[in-house]
């Protein structure tokens, strides 16, 4: 019997018998495809969205050839297949969903939704398509969940669900879970009423940091405790019964970084508890949803030794680490799937280009020893392509497919051998002709930006990519406690960085290349890029497009025009000037931290902070170098002493108009 079927499906049956009390009966379809890939119900066709070419690529699973290339909207992100094999594609650059009937050579229609739509899910009866969009059409702070009747293709209802949603999964009880990308949180929605009923965000954080929150100051054997916050929640994987949801995440550290960066490995290269190996570590959040959603997450601040309470836990370890000594790292978990039984979980990581296999309901089994490794992963398999963001498995769980955006290729894996010789093996790679007009320099720079395996960029101990913090080339909303003070990840996209020197919050680097050398060799522990590679990376960062702003229109509203006048009246334009809304100098806006545990260094207390561009500021919350202002309104209304513009000259109405103007930039 082949490796998948023998080791995974048969093992899953044993697991289900052992854990039958943990796996309630129910109905529903398992999530066997996610991201940019989907399979028709008979497994005959593989659908892949290609975001560079703006197409839905149809592969013949038997011949392993491209059967069709169907034009869709701009920047297609995800595809999902209905019971009648109708394909739905979210077009992130077009605020729409394309509808393609099986066998057709063109889309039949497009459905208008919110800004930057991504994740989708179908209700078990197939009658409703759920679509999440990053923002609503009239604001930047809230994203949308849209319910669409699959028969009429008309909207049934639409609600706001929180900041930057990315994925949606239908769970038991006519409910859904929606992931909030930067916050690392989930929102529970009542599908019958079309209302948000719960935010499972703080409870995830509390579970992951239970010992630290309880007031403990150290761990046995010495050393302080860190805290960890989940970020980059891009996908939700639901069990067939809809009683459990898995969310790949990145755990970002919140404790002060005591060590100075060196070329010996970068920040946190020495590692930490629970396989936390760097400033950011790949992980998985498990939430049980049978009643009120409850997170099943390891206390990352207490498992100072591996195996702690492992026998009582029926969920995957909350950090993703290879189980073999010296094995490849895991970083940038992007999408995941379950096998048809709902017992085995597969997670695809884009930055390290690999697949991790693990049980969904336990931490033991063949080739799994949590007590000695601290991981519940059984095996990790390499993926050749860059930008992998699509994963699918066949109904009989004998074949897996991965699509890699940057190389436009489909990789096909199959189980081989049995017993001790069992293995998974790549059997084919199908490459799609790239018809986009992206330059070779930009393509290579993009690969570098999302690469956590390249030792020129990151050490084997740190294993992070530029995209680990700058999610999607943007920002993660996280504040890092660096030795020079708290520093929020700045936004990159649309800021034209090559024209905004100097760099860093302190403005200490005169050129982008100087800053990149510091970041790559000292923070990330890489050996350093060649001149040509550095130019490619810089070019890609400089050309990153601004996140779409629904409030930025050709014609300004009256409130925006009044806000622009208030902007000038308060002298905001003194620093935030020109086309890029920055004068590229430092300014003291009264936000430096002095009498705190991790104070800002003397450079910024003397000179102030580097003036950031305000382009796209409405989608880059929180604000200031330390992320202390959660909204633009907080910043404008709490400007004590006029240190950040002379806002005391403004009336309440003018301040409101100023906020409106800032959101429109």
PDB file of N, CA and C in Angstrom, residues 541-592:
ATOM      1  N   UNK A 541      11.476  46.097  -3.380  1.00  0.00           N
ATOM      2  CA  UNK A 541      10.884  46.849  -2.271  1.00  0.00           C
ATOM      3  C   UNK A 541      10.397  48.214  -2.752  1.00  0.00           C
ATOM      4  N   UNK A 542      11.185  48.855  -3.592  1.00  0.00           N
ATOM      5  CA  UNK A 542      10.826  50.192  -4.074  1.00  0.00           C
ATOM      6  C   UNK A 542       9.570  50.171  -4.930  1.00  0.00           C
ATOM      7  N   UNK A 543       9.320  49.046  -5.623  1.00  0.00           N
ATOM      8  CA  UNK A 543       8.175  48.965  -6.529  1.00  0.00           C
ATOM      9  C   UNK A 543       6.940  48.312  -5.908  1.00  0.00           C
ATOM     10  N   UNK A 544       7.020  47.960  -4.633  1.00  0.00           N
ATOM     11  CA  UNK A 544       5.846  47.368  -3.991  1.00  0.00           C
ATOM     12  C   UNK A 544       4.662  48.329  -4.089  1.00  0.00           C
ATOM     13  N   UNK A 545       3.516  47.864  -4.554  1.00  0.00           N
ATOM     14  CA  UNK A 545       2.363  48.767  -4.702  1.00  0.00           C
ATOM     15  C   UNK A 545       1.719  49.093  -3.360  1.00  0.00           C
ATOM     16  N   UNK A 546       1.176  50.266  -3.263  1.00  0.00           N
ATOM     17  CA  UNK A 546       0.463  50.706  -2.069  1.00  0.00           C
ATOM     18  C   UNK A 546      -0.776  49.838  -1.862  1.00  0.00           C
ATOM     19  N   UNK A 547      -1.059  49.494  -0.612  1.00  0.00           N
ATOM     20  CA  UNK A 547      -2.297  48.777  -0.313  1.00  0.00           C
ATOM     21  C   UNK A 547      -3.482  49.615  -0.782  1.00  0.00           C
ATOM     22  N   UNK A 548      -4.450  48.967  -1.392  1.00  0.00           N
ATOM     23  CA  UNK A 548      -5.577  49.714  -1.950  1.00  0.00           C
ATOM     24  C   UNK A 548      -6.366  50.421  -0.851  1.00  0.00           C
ATOM     25  N   UNK A 549      -6.675  51.680  -1.096  1.00  0.00           N
ATOM     26  CA  UNK A 549      -7.412  52.495  -0.142  1.00  0.00           C
ATOM     27  C   UNK A 549      -8.769  52.862  -0.739  1.00  0.00           C
ATOM     28  N   UNK A 550      -9.859  52.351  -0.175  1.00  0.00           N
ATOM     29  CA  UNK A 550     -11.178  52.656  -0.746  1.00  0.00           C
ATOM     30  C   UNK A 550     -11.563  54.123  -0.613  1.00  0.00           C
ATOM     31  N   UNK A 551     -10.869  54.842   0.272  1.00  0.00           N
ATOM     32  CA  UNK A 551     -11.209  56.249   0.499  1.00  0.00           C
ATOM     33  C   UNK A 551     -10.418  57.196  -0.407  1.00  0.00           C
ATOM     34  N   UNK A 552      -9.469  56.658  -1.139  1.00  0.00           N
ATOM     35  CA  UNK A 552      -8.680  57.485  -2.058  1.00  0.00           C
ATOM     36  C   UNK A 552      -9.370  57.481  -3.416  1.00  0.00           C
ATOM     37  N   UNK A 553     -10.010  58.581  -3.733  1.00  0.00           N
ATOM     38  CA  UNK A 553     -10.776  58.684  -4.968  1.00  0.00           C
ATOM     39  C   UNK A 553     -10.301  59.859  -5.806  1.00  0.00           C
ATOM     40  N   UNK A 554     -10.737  59.897  -7.050  1.00  0.00           N
ATOM     41  CA  UNK A 554     -10.310  60.968  -7.954  1.00  0.00           C
ATOM     42  C   UNK A 554     -10.797  62.328  -7.487  1.00  0.00           C
ATOM     43  N   UNK A 555     -11.982  62.365  -6.913  1.00  0.00           N
ATOM     44  CA  UNK A 555     -12.555  63.617  -6.437  1.00  0.00           C
ATOM     45  C   UNK A 555     -12.619  63.603  -4.913  1.00  0.00           C
ATOM     46  N   UNK A 556     -11.983  64.570  -4.276  1.00  0.00           N
ATOM     47  CA  UNK A 556     -11.997  64.654  -2.818  1.00  0.00           C
ATOM     48  C   UNK A 556     -13.368  65.086  -2.324  1.00  0.00           C
ATOM     49  N   UNK A 557     -13.754  64.548  -1.186  1.00  0.00           N
ATOM     50  CA  UNK A 557     -15.009  64.966  -0.567  1.00  0.00           C
ATOM     51  C   UNK A 557     -14.810  66.323   0.111  1.00  0.00           C
ATOM     52  N   UNK A 558     -15.910  66.958   0.483  1.00  0.00           N
ATOM     53  CA  UNK A 558     -15.809  68.246   1.169  1.00  0.00           C
ATOM     54  C   UNK A 558     -15.072  68.102   2.496  1.00  0.00           C
ATOM     55  N   UNK A 559     -15.317  67.001   3.210  1.00  0.00           N
ATOM     56  CA  UNK A 559     -14.630  66.770   4.480  1.00  0.00           C
ATOM     57  C   UNK A 559     -13.136  66.601   4.260  1.00  0.00           C
ATOM     58  N   UNK A 560     -12.744  65.913   3.189  1.00  0.00           N
ATOM     59  CA  UNK A 560     -11.324  65.727   2.889  1.00  0.00           C
ATOM     60  C   UNK A 560     -10.663  67.050   2.533  1.00  0.00           C
ATOM     61  N   UNK A 561     -11.348  67.885   1.791  1.00  0.00           N
ATOM     62  CA  UNK A 561     -10.797  69.196   1.446  1.00  0.00           C
ATOM     63  C   UNK A 561     -10.636  70.060   2.691  1.00  0.00           C
ATOM     64  N   UNK A 562     -11.614  70.002   3.592  1.00  0.00           N
ATOM     65  CA  UNK A 562     -11.476  70.740   4.856  1.00  0.00           C
ATOM     66  C   UNK A 562     -10.337  70.156   5.681  1.00  0.00           C
ATOM     67  N   UNK A 563     -10.197  68.832   5.636  1.00  0.00           N
ATOM     68  CA  UNK A 563      -9.121  68.186   6.381  1.00  0.00           C
ATOM     69  C   UNK A 563      -7.749  68.544   5.850  1.00  0.00           C
ATOM     70  N   UNK A 564      -7.657  68.699   4.530  1.00  0.00           N
ATOM     71  CA  UNK A 564      -6.376  69.108   3.946  1.00  0.00           C
ATOM     72  C   UNK A 564      -6.016  70.512   4.405  1.00  0.00           C
ATOM     73  N   UNK A 565      -7.005  71.391   4.490  1.00  0.00           N
ATOM     74  CA  UNK A 565      -6.757  72.745   4.993  1.00  0.00           C
ATOM     75  C   UNK A 565      -6.327  72.705   6.459  1.00  0.00           C
ATOM     76  N   UNK A 566      -6.942  71.826   7.241  1.00  0.00           N
ATOM     77  CA  UNK A 566      -6.562  71.673   8.643  1.00  0.00           C
ATOM     78  C   UNK A 566      -5.146  71.108   8.760  1.00  0.00           C
ATOM     79  N   UNK A 567      -4.776  70.225   7.859  1.00  0.00           N
ATOM     80  CA  UNK A 567      -3.431  69.644   7.798  1.00  0.00           C
ATOM     81  C   UNK A 567      -2.387  70.752   7.658  1.00  0.00           C
ATOM     82  N   UNK A 568      -2.658  71.701   6.782  1.00  0.00           N
ATOM     83  CA  UNK A 568      -1.728  72.817   6.581  1.00  0.00           C
ATOM     84  C   UNK A 568      -1.789  73.800   7.754  1.00  0.00           C
ATOM     85  N   UNK A 569      -2.956  74.047   8.282  1.00  0.00           N
ATOM     86  CA  UNK A 569      -3.113  74.969   9.399  1.00  0.00           C
ATOM     87  C   UNK A 569      -2.335  74.495  10.621  1.00  0.00           C
ATOM     88  N   UNK A 570      -2.313  73.183  10.846  1.00  0.00           N
ATOM     89  CA  UNK A 570      -1.597  72.622  11.991  1.00  0.00           C
ATOM     90  C   UNK A 570      -0.123  72.383  11.687  1.00  0.00           C
ATOM     91  N   UNK A 571       0.331  72.826  10.517  1.00  0.00           N
ATOM     92  CA  UNK A 571       1.738  72.709  10.101  1.00  0.00           C
ATOM     93  C   UNK A 571       2.191  71.260   9.957  1.00  0.00           C
ATOM     94  N   UNK A 572       1.262  70.344   9.708  1.00  0.00           N
ATOM     95  CA  UNK A 572       1.633  68.951   9.462  1.00  0.00           C
ATOM     96  C   UNK A 572       2.488  68.841   8.200  1.00  0.00           C
ATOM     97  N   UNK A 573       2.186  69.734   7.225  1.00  0.00           N
ATOM     98  CA  UNK A 573       2.907  69.711   5.961  1.00  0.00           C
ATOM     99  C   UNK A 573       4.336  70.195   6.051  1.00  0.00           C
ATOM    100  N   UNK A 574       4.732  70.694   7.205  1.00  0.00           N
ATOM    101  CA  UNK A 574       6.133  71.106   7.377  1.00  0.00           C
ATOM    102  C   UNK A 574       7.057  69.903   7.270  1.00  0.00           C
ATOM    103  N   UNK A 575       6.642  68.792   7.868  1.00  0.00           N
ATOM    104  CA  UNK A 575       7.439  67.561   7.811  1.00  0.00           C
ATOM    105  C   UNK A 575       6.910  66.587   6.757  1.00  0.00           C
ATOM    106  N   UNK A 576       5.593  66.426   6.726  1.00  0.00           N
ATOM    107  CA  UNK A 576       4.979  65.501   5.773  1.00  0.00           C
ATOM    108  C   UNK A 576       4.648  66.282   4.508  1.00  0.00           C
ATOM    109  N   UNK A 577       5.670  66.449   3.690  1.00  0.00           N
ATOM    110  CA  UNK A 577       5.547  67.323   2.527  1.00  0.00           C
ATOM    111  C   UNK A 577       5.933  66.588   1.249  1.00  0.00           C
ATOM    112  N   UNK A 578       5.633  67.188   0.121  1.00  0.00           N
ATOM    113  CA  UNK A 578       6.008  66.633  -1.169  1.00  0.00           C
ATOM    114  C   UNK A 578       5.136  65.467  -1.584  1.00  0.00           C
ATOM    115  N   UNK A 579       5.492  64.882  -2.711  1.00  0.00           N
ATOM    116  CA  UNK A 579       4.695  63.796  -3.284  1.00  0.00           C
ATOM    117  C   UNK A 579       4.631  62.575  -2.370  1.00  0.00           C
ATOM    118  N   UNK A 580       5.721  62.336  -1.623  1.00  0.00           N
ATOM    119  CA  UNK A 580       5.770  61.171  -0.743  1.00  0.00           C
ATOM    120  C   UNK A 580       5.401  61.513   0.696  1.00  0.00           C
ATOM    121  N   UNK A 581       5.026  62.753   0.946  1.00  0.00           N
ATOM    122  CA  UNK A 581       4.564  63.209   2.256  1.00  0.00           C
ATOM    123  C   UNK A 581       5.586  62.960   3.361  1.00  0.00           C
ATOM    124  N   UNK A 582       6.849  63.234   3.061  1.00  0.00           N
ATOM    125  CA  UNK A 582       7.923  63.217   4.047  1.00  0.00           C
ATOM    126  C   UNK A 582       9.046  64.124   3.566  1.00  0.00           C
ATOM    127  N   UNK A 583       9.669  64.844   4.525  1.00  0.00           N
ATOM    128  CA  UNK A 583      10.823  65.673   4.159  1.00  0.00           C
ATOM    129  C   UNK A 583      12.134  64.945   4.415  1.00  0.00           C
ATOM    130  N   UNK A 584      12.053  63.667   4.758  1.00  0.00           N
ATOM    131  CA  UNK A 584      13.226  62.808   4.925  1.00  0.00           C
ATOM    132  C   UNK A 584      14.201  63.330   5.979  1.00  0.00           C
ATOM    133  N   UNK A 585      13.677  63.901   7.029  1.00  0.00           N
ATOM    134  CA  UNK A 585      14.529  64.347   8.137  1.00  0.00           C
ATOM    135  C   UNK A 585      13.982  63.753   9.440  1.00  0.00           C
ATOM    136  N   UNK A 586      14.653  64.047  10.529  1.00  0.00           N
ATOM    137  CA  UNK A 586      14.190  63.611  11.845  1.00  0.00           C
ATOM    138  C   UNK A 586      13.429  64.736  12.527  1.00  0.00           C
ATOM    139  N   UNK A 587      12.459  64.356  13.361  1.00  0.00           N
ATOM    140  CA  UNK A 587      11.679  65.351  14.090  1.00  0.00           C
ATOM    141  C   UNK A 587      11.333  64.806  15.469  1.00  0.00           C
ATOM    142  N   UNK A 588      11.392  65.675  16.460  1.00  0.00           N
ATOM    143  CA  UNK A 588      11.017  65.300  17.821  1.00  0.00           C
ATOM    144  C   UNK A 588       9.528  65.578  18.001  1.00  0.00           C
ATOM    145  N   UNK A 589       8.734  64.521  18.080  1.00  0.00           N
ATOM    146  CA  UNK A 589       7.290  64.685  18.234  1.00  0.00           C
ATOM    147  C   UNK A 589       6.838  64.282  19.639  1.00  0.00           C
ATOM    148  N   UNK A 590       7.798  64.223  20.546  1.00  0.00           N
ATOM    149  CA  UNK A 590       7.474  63.986  21.947  1.00  0.00           C
ATOM    150  C   UNK A 590       7.093  62.568  22.291  1.00  0.00           C
ATOM    151  N   UNK A 591       7.544  61.599  21.507  1.00  0.00           N
ATOM    152  CA  UNK A 591       7.131  60.215  21.750  1.00  0.00           C
ATOM    153  C   UNK A 591       8.267  59.307  22.207  1.00  0.00           C
ATOM    154  N   UNK A 592       9.488  59.833  22.346  1.00  0.00           N
ATOM    155  CA  UNK A 592      10.609  59.010  22.805  1.00  0.00           C
ATOM    156  C   UNK A 592      10.348  58.507  24.221  1.00  0.00           C
TER     157      UNK A 592
END
